[in-house]
């Protein structure tokens, strides 16, 4: 999975695929069990590169950060890991490092006080920003997210903000709402959860 994400050729001594491999290894090494018994892993990653590698990767920095975040989320899905906050990747320069060398520091970081923000991304690519308001999902044209899916009820589900983040609530729909393949009535959402409304999938991410 990691190798596929970073198949492009980069000029730096450090190859992005090496960063991806080390990042997911840090997740495995530093996993722990949360208060609810779920395995949680680091969600904040700081990557330090040599001056030369940093300069070579800087032009595609945003793309690299995005792909590393995706790699972390995909690994979490595959291993049934959870995050306690949004996944962040920071890339910094460390003049003490030689070309081809890098260091990754991984930590579990809860978001600072205040309501989190999130995003719901549909298979069509549409992204809906979540905040301090209720998002309604269904075939009803008045829904925040109107789905053209015969398996979706008119008033199918809601995503509601909480002090801790967001929950998805099924509204008694005919075909149900699932989170990561498990049918739910109400479920707290975690970064990278896949929500299924009828037969329509959407991916939840914490920003």
mmCIF file of C-alpha atoms in Angstrom:
data_model
loop_
_atom_site.group_PDB
_atom_site.id
_atom_site.type_symbol
_atom_site.label_atom_id
_atom_site.label_comp_id
_atom_site.label_asym_id
_atom_site.label_seq_id
_atom_site.Cartn_x
_atom_site.Cartn_y
_atom_site.Cartn_z
ATOM 1 C CA UNK A 1 0.000 0.000 0.000
ATOM 2 C CA UNK A 2 2.722 2.440 1.004
ATOM 3 C CA UNK A 3 4.854 1.645 -2.031
ATOM 4 C CA UNK A 4 1.904 2.212 -4.333
ATOM 5 C CA UNK A 5 1.225 5.647 -2.878
ATOM 6 C CA UNK A 6 4.780 6.866 -3.441
ATOM 7 C CA UNK A 7 5.561 5.456 -6.876
ATOM 8 C CA UNK A 8 6.793 8.752 -8.328
ATOM 9 C CA UNK A 9 10.493 9.474 -8.708
ATOM 10 C CA UNK A 10 12.004 12.104 -6.392
ATOM 11 C CA UNK A 11 15.488 13.600 -6.668
ATOM 12 C CA UNK A 12 16.238 13.642 -2.945
ATOM 13 C CA UNK A 13 18.362 11.158 -1.058
ATOM 14 C CA UNK A 14 15.305 10.282 1.013
ATOM 15 C CA UNK A 15 12.627 8.390 -0.894
ATOM 16 C CA UNK A 16 9.015 9.120 0.094
ATOM 17 C CA UNK A 17 8.303 5.385 0.255
ATOM 18 C CA UNK A 18 10.873 5.179 3.063
ATOM 19 C CA UNK A 19 9.031 7.920 4.938
ATOM 20 C CA UNK A 20 5.751 6.066 4.489
ATOM 21 C CA UNK A 21 7.194 2.773 5.732
ATOM 22 C CA UNK A 22 8.784 4.375 8.788
ATOM 23 C CA UNK A 23 5.631 6.334 9.597
ATOM 24 C CA UNK A 24 3.387 3.252 9.702
ATOM 25 C CA UNK A 25 6.075 1.357 11.641
ATOM 26 C CA UNK A 26 6.026 4.112 14.262
ATOM 27 C CA UNK A 27 2.271 3.649 14.489
ATOM 28 C CA UNK A 28 2.752 -0.061 15.163
ATOM 29 C CA UNK A 29 5.539 0.460 17.697
ATOM 30 C CA UNK A 30 3.732 3.134 19.686
ATOM 31 C CA UNK A 31 0.215 1.728 19.686
ATOM 32 C CA UNK A 32 -1.583 1.509 23.004
ATOM 33 C CA UNK A 33 -5.007 0.621 24.371
ATOM 34 C CA UNK A 34 -7.463 3.456 24.974
ATOM 35 C CA UNK A 35 -9.913 3.764 27.855
ATOM 36 C CA UNK A 36 -12.600 1.956 25.832
ATOM 37 C CA UNK A 37 -10.333 -0.956 24.948
ATOM 38 C CA UNK A 38 -9.668 0.144 21.364
ATOM 39 C CA UNK A 39 -6.114 0.201 20.061
ATOM 40 C CA UNK A 40 -5.031 3.792 19.491
ATOM 41 C CA UNK A 41 -1.947 4.990 17.644
ATOM 42 C CA UNK A 42 -0.012 8.239 17.190
ATOM 43 C CA UNK A 43 -1.738 10.915 15.157
ATOM 44 C CA UNK A 44 0.969 13.611 15.115
ATOM 45 C CA UNK A 45 4.124 12.986 13.083
ATOM 46 C CA UNK A 46 7.135 15.282 12.824
ATOM 47 C CA UNK A 47 9.630 14.408 10.095
ATOM 48 C CA UNK A 48 13.107 15.951 10.197
ATOM 49 C CA UNK A 49 15.172 15.981 7.008
ATOM 50 C CA UNK A 50 18.626 17.133 5.987
ATOM 51 C CA UNK A 51 18.974 20.559 4.351
ATOM 52 C CA UNK A 52 19.372 18.973 0.918
ATOM 53 C CA UNK A 53 16.458 16.566 1.211
ATOM 54 C CA UNK A 54 14.222 19.262 2.636
ATOM 55 C CA UNK A 55 15.042 21.573 -0.280
ATOM 56 C CA UNK A 56 14.372 18.821 -2.844
ATOM 57 C CA UNK A 57 11.035 17.829 -1.329
ATOM 58 C CA UNK A 58 9.789 21.333 -0.546
ATOM 59 C CA UNK A 59 8.192 21.914 -4.014
ATOM 60 C CA UNK A 60 5.894 18.906 -3.515
ATOM 61 C CA UNK A 61 5.547 19.284 0.234
ATOM 62 C CA UNK A 62 1.752 19.648 0.295
ATOM 63 C CA UNK A 63 1.280 16.554 -1.865
ATOM 64 C CA UNK A 64 3.727 14.561 0.244
ATOM 65 C CA UNK A 65 2.030 15.545 3.506
ATOM 66 C CA UNK A 66 -1.361 14.634 2.071
ATOM 67 C CA UNK A 67 -0.155 11.209 0.925
ATOM 68 C CA UNK A 68 1.534 10.486 4.243
ATOM 69 C CA UNK A 69 -1.672 11.356 6.088
ATOM 70 C CA UNK A 70 -3.591 9.056 3.724
ATOM 71 C CA UNK A 71 -1.045 6.283 4.338
ATOM 72 C CA UNK A 72 -1.515 6.622 8.107
ATOM 73 C CA UNK A 73 -5.302 6.503 7.792
ATOM 74 C CA UNK A 74 -5.230 3.522 5.434
ATOM 75 C CA UNK A 75 -2.905 1.618 7.765
ATOM 76 C CA UNK A 76 -5.209 2.417 10.678
ATOM 77 C CA UNK A 77 -8.186 1.045 8.739
ATOM 78 C CA UNK A 78 -6.325 -2.148 7.831
ATOM 79 C CA UNK A 79 -5.191 -2.776 11.410
ATOM 80 C CA UNK A 80 -8.393 -1.527 13.119
ATOM 81 C CA UNK A 81 -6.470 1.229 14.903
ATOM 82 C CA UNK A 82 -8.064 4.416 16.183
ATOM 83 C CA UNK A 83 -6.848 8.013 16.504
ATOM 84 C CA UNK A 84 -7.594 10.362 19.390
ATOM 85 C CA UNK A 85 -7.324 13.442 17.195
ATOM 86 C CA UNK A 86 -6.732 14.563 13.607
ATOM 87 C CA UNK A 87 -3.734 13.160 11.749
ATOM 88 C CA UNK A 88 -1.063 15.803 11.204
ATOM 89 C CA UNK A 89 2.305 15.554 9.450
ATOM 90 C CA UNK A 90 4.956 18.249 9.876
ATOM 91 C CA UNK A 91 8.159 18.336 7.845
ATOM 92 C CA UNK A 92 11.123 20.215 9.282
ATOM 93 C CA UNK A 93 14.768 20.732 8.431
ATOM 94 C CA UNK A 94 17.536 19.435 10.692
ATOM 95 C CA UNK A 95 20.984 20.671 9.681
ATOM 96 C CA UNK A 96 22.624 17.954 11.790
ATOM 97 C CA UNK A 97 21.343 15.255 9.422
ATOM 98 C CA UNK A 98 23.199 14.104 6.315
ATOM 99 C CA UNK A 99 21.489 13.591 2.960
ATOM 100 C CA UNK A 100 19.419 10.415 2.932
ATOM 101 C CA UNK A 101 18.926 10.454 6.707
ATOM 102 C CA UNK A 102 15.689 11.341 8.461
ATOM 103 C CA UNK A 103 13.986 11.116 11.836
ATOM 104 C CA UNK A 104 10.274 10.656 12.542
ATOM 105 C CA UNK A 105 8.799 11.525 15.947
ATOM 106 C CA UNK A 106 5.280 10.180 16.535
ATOM 107 C CA UNK A 107 2.935 11.212 19.346
ATOM 108 C CA UNK A 108 -0.655 10.720 20.443
ATOM 109 C CA UNK A 109 -2.087 14.234 20.698
ATOM 110 C CA UNK A 110 -5.601 15.206 21.679
ATOM 111 C CA UNK A 111 -6.956 18.381 20.077
ATOM 112 C CA UNK A 112 -6.861 21.550 22.133
ATOM 113 C CA UNK A 113 -10.049 22.871 23.731
ATOM 114 C CA UNK A 114 -12.914 23.811 21.509
ATOM 115 C CA UNK A 115 -15.036 21.961 19.004
ATOM 116 C CA UNK A 116 -13.229 19.874 16.442
ATOM 117 C CA UNK A 117 -13.919 20.273 12.771
ATOM 118 C CA UNK A 118 -14.202 17.407 10.348
ATOM 119 C CA UNK A 119 -14.966 16.476 6.762
ATOM 120 C CA UNK A 120 -17.231 13.909 5.178
ATOM 121 C CA UNK A 121 -16.028 12.856 1.721
ATOM 122 C CA UNK A 122 -18.393 11.008 -0.596
ATOM 123 C CA UNK A 123 -17.341 8.553 -3.290
ATOM 124 C CA UNK A 124 -18.131 11.242 -5.875
ATOM 125 C CA UNK A 125 -15.368 13.391 -4.401
ATOM 126 C CA UNK A 126 -17.761 15.850 -2.796
ATOM 127 C CA UNK A 127 -16.482 17.055 0.573
ATOM 128 C CA UNK A 128 -18.815 18.374 3.267
ATOM 129 C CA UNK A 129 -17.278 20.341 6.134
ATOM 130 C CA UNK A 130 -18.597 19.464 9.597
ATOM 131 C CA UNK A 131 -18.759 21.941 12.455
ATOM 132 C CA UNK A 132 -21.037 23.209 15.208
ATOM 133 C CA UNK A 133 -24.242 22.190 13.430
ATOM 134 C CA UNK A 134 -26.214 19.060 12.575
ATOM 135 C CA UNK A 135 -25.733 17.546 9.123
ATOM 136 C CA UNK A 136 -28.732 15.602 7.787
ATOM 137 C CA UNK A 137 -28.392 12.785 5.245
ATOM 138 C CA UNK A 138 -31.146 11.247 3.128
ATOM 139 C CA UNK A 139 -33.103 11.332 -0.126
ATOM 140 C CA UNK A 140 -35.110 14.292 1.123
ATOM 141 C CA UNK A 141 -34.180 17.316 -1.032
ATOM 142 C CA UNK A 142 -34.034 19.410 2.142
ATOM 143 C CA UNK A 143 -31.238 17.247 3.593
ATOM 144 C CA UNK A 144 -27.810 18.789 4.022
ATOM 145 C CA UNK A 145 -26.503 15.870 1.968
ATOM 146 C CA UNK A 146 -29.088 14.581 -0.506
ATOM 147 C CA UNK A 147 -28.258 11.087 -1.779
ATOM 148 C CA UNK A 148 -29.723 9.671 -4.979
ATOM 149 C CA UNK A 149 -29.688 6.106 -3.645
ATOM 150 C CA UNK A 150 -32.804 3.904 -3.556
ATOM 151 C CA UNK A 151 -31.414 2.153 -0.469
ATOM 152 C CA UNK A 152 -31.280 5.445 1.447
ATOM 153 C CA UNK A 153 -34.361 6.587 3.370
ATOM 154 C CA UNK A 154 -35.749 10.087 2.928
ATOM 155 C CA UNK A 155 -34.533 11.017 6.400
ATOM 156 C CA UNK A 156 -31.755 8.486 6.870
ATOM 157 C CA UNK A 157 -29.205 9.741 9.397
ATOM 158 C CA UNK A 158 -27.594 12.741 11.057
ATOM 159 C CA UNK A 159 -24.070 13.677 12.033
ATOM 160 C CA UNK A 160 -24.141 15.676 15.250
ATOM 161 C CA UNK A 161 -21.375 17.646 16.986
ATOM 162 C CA UNK A 162 -20.435 16.713 20.553
ATOM 163 C CA UNK A 163 -17.911 18.023 23.061
ATOM 164 C CA UNK A 164 -15.570 15.207 21.999
ATOM 165 C CA UNK A 165 -16.089 15.423 18.224
ATOM 166 C CA UNK A 166 -18.950 13.984 16.162
ATOM 167 C CA UNK A 167 -21.440 11.125 16.274
ATOM 168 C CA UNK A 168 -23.469 9.558 13.494
ATOM 169 C CA UNK A 169 -27.081 8.751 14.394
ATOM 170 C CA UNK A 170 -29.346 6.520 12.336
ATOM 171 C CA UNK A 171 -32.907 7.879 12.140
ATOM 172 C CA UNK A 172 -34.647 4.515 11.911
ATOM 173 C CA UNK A 173 -33.738 4.085 8.258
ATOM 174 C CA UNK A 174 -34.939 1.017 6.359
ATOM 175 C CA UNK A 175 -31.527 -0.276 5.291
ATOM 176 C CA UNK A 176 -29.518 1.076 8.180
ATOM 177 C CA UNK A 177 -26.295 2.987 8.724
ATOM 178 C CA UNK A 178 -22.945 1.248 9.097
ATOM 179 C CA UNK A 179 -19.556 2.347 10.409
ATOM 180 C CA UNK A 180 -16.654 0.302 9.055
ATOM 181 C CA UNK A 181 -19.116 -2.390 8.008
ATOM 182 C CA UNK A 182 -20.932 -2.661 11.363
ATOM 183 C CA UNK A 183 -24.548 -1.556 11.601
ATOM 184 C CA UNK A 184 -25.035 1.137 14.242
ATOM 185 C CA UNK A 185 -27.790 3.167 15.858
ATOM 186 C CA UNK A 186 -25.425 5.810 17.185
ATOM 187 C CA UNK A 187 -21.645 5.810 17.043
ATOM 188 C CA UNK A 188 -18.848 8.210 17.931
ATOM 189 C CA UNK A 189 -16.805 8.872 14.819
ATOM 190 C CA UNK A 190 -13.048 8.508 14.624
ATOM 191 C CA UNK A 191 -10.665 9.710 11.983
ATOM 192 C CA UNK A 192 -10.779 7.572 8.805
ATOM 193 C CA UNK A 193 -14.093 5.859 9.666
ATOM 194 C CA UNK A 194 -16.060 4.724 6.618
ATOM 195 C CA UNK A 195 -19.798 5.375 7.009
ATOM 196 C CA UNK A 196 -22.316 3.568 4.809
ATOM 197 C CA UNK A 197 -25.768 5.080 4.293
ATOM 198 C CA UNK A 198 -27.821 2.414 2.516
ATOM 199 C CA UNK A 199 -25.320 1.509 -0.194
ATOM 200 C CA UNK A 200 -23.466 4.831 -0.297
ATOM 201 C CA UNK A 201 -20.076 5.129 1.378
ATOM 202 C CA UNK A 202 -18.530 8.262 2.853
ATOM 203 C CA UNK A 203 -15.211 8.718 4.655
ATOM 204 C CA UNK A 204 -15.029 10.781 7.820
ATOM 205 C CA UNK A 205 -11.839 12.663 8.672
ATOM 206 C CA UNK A 206 -10.909 14.997 11.494
ATOM 207 C CA UNK A 207 -9.276 18.205 10.272
#
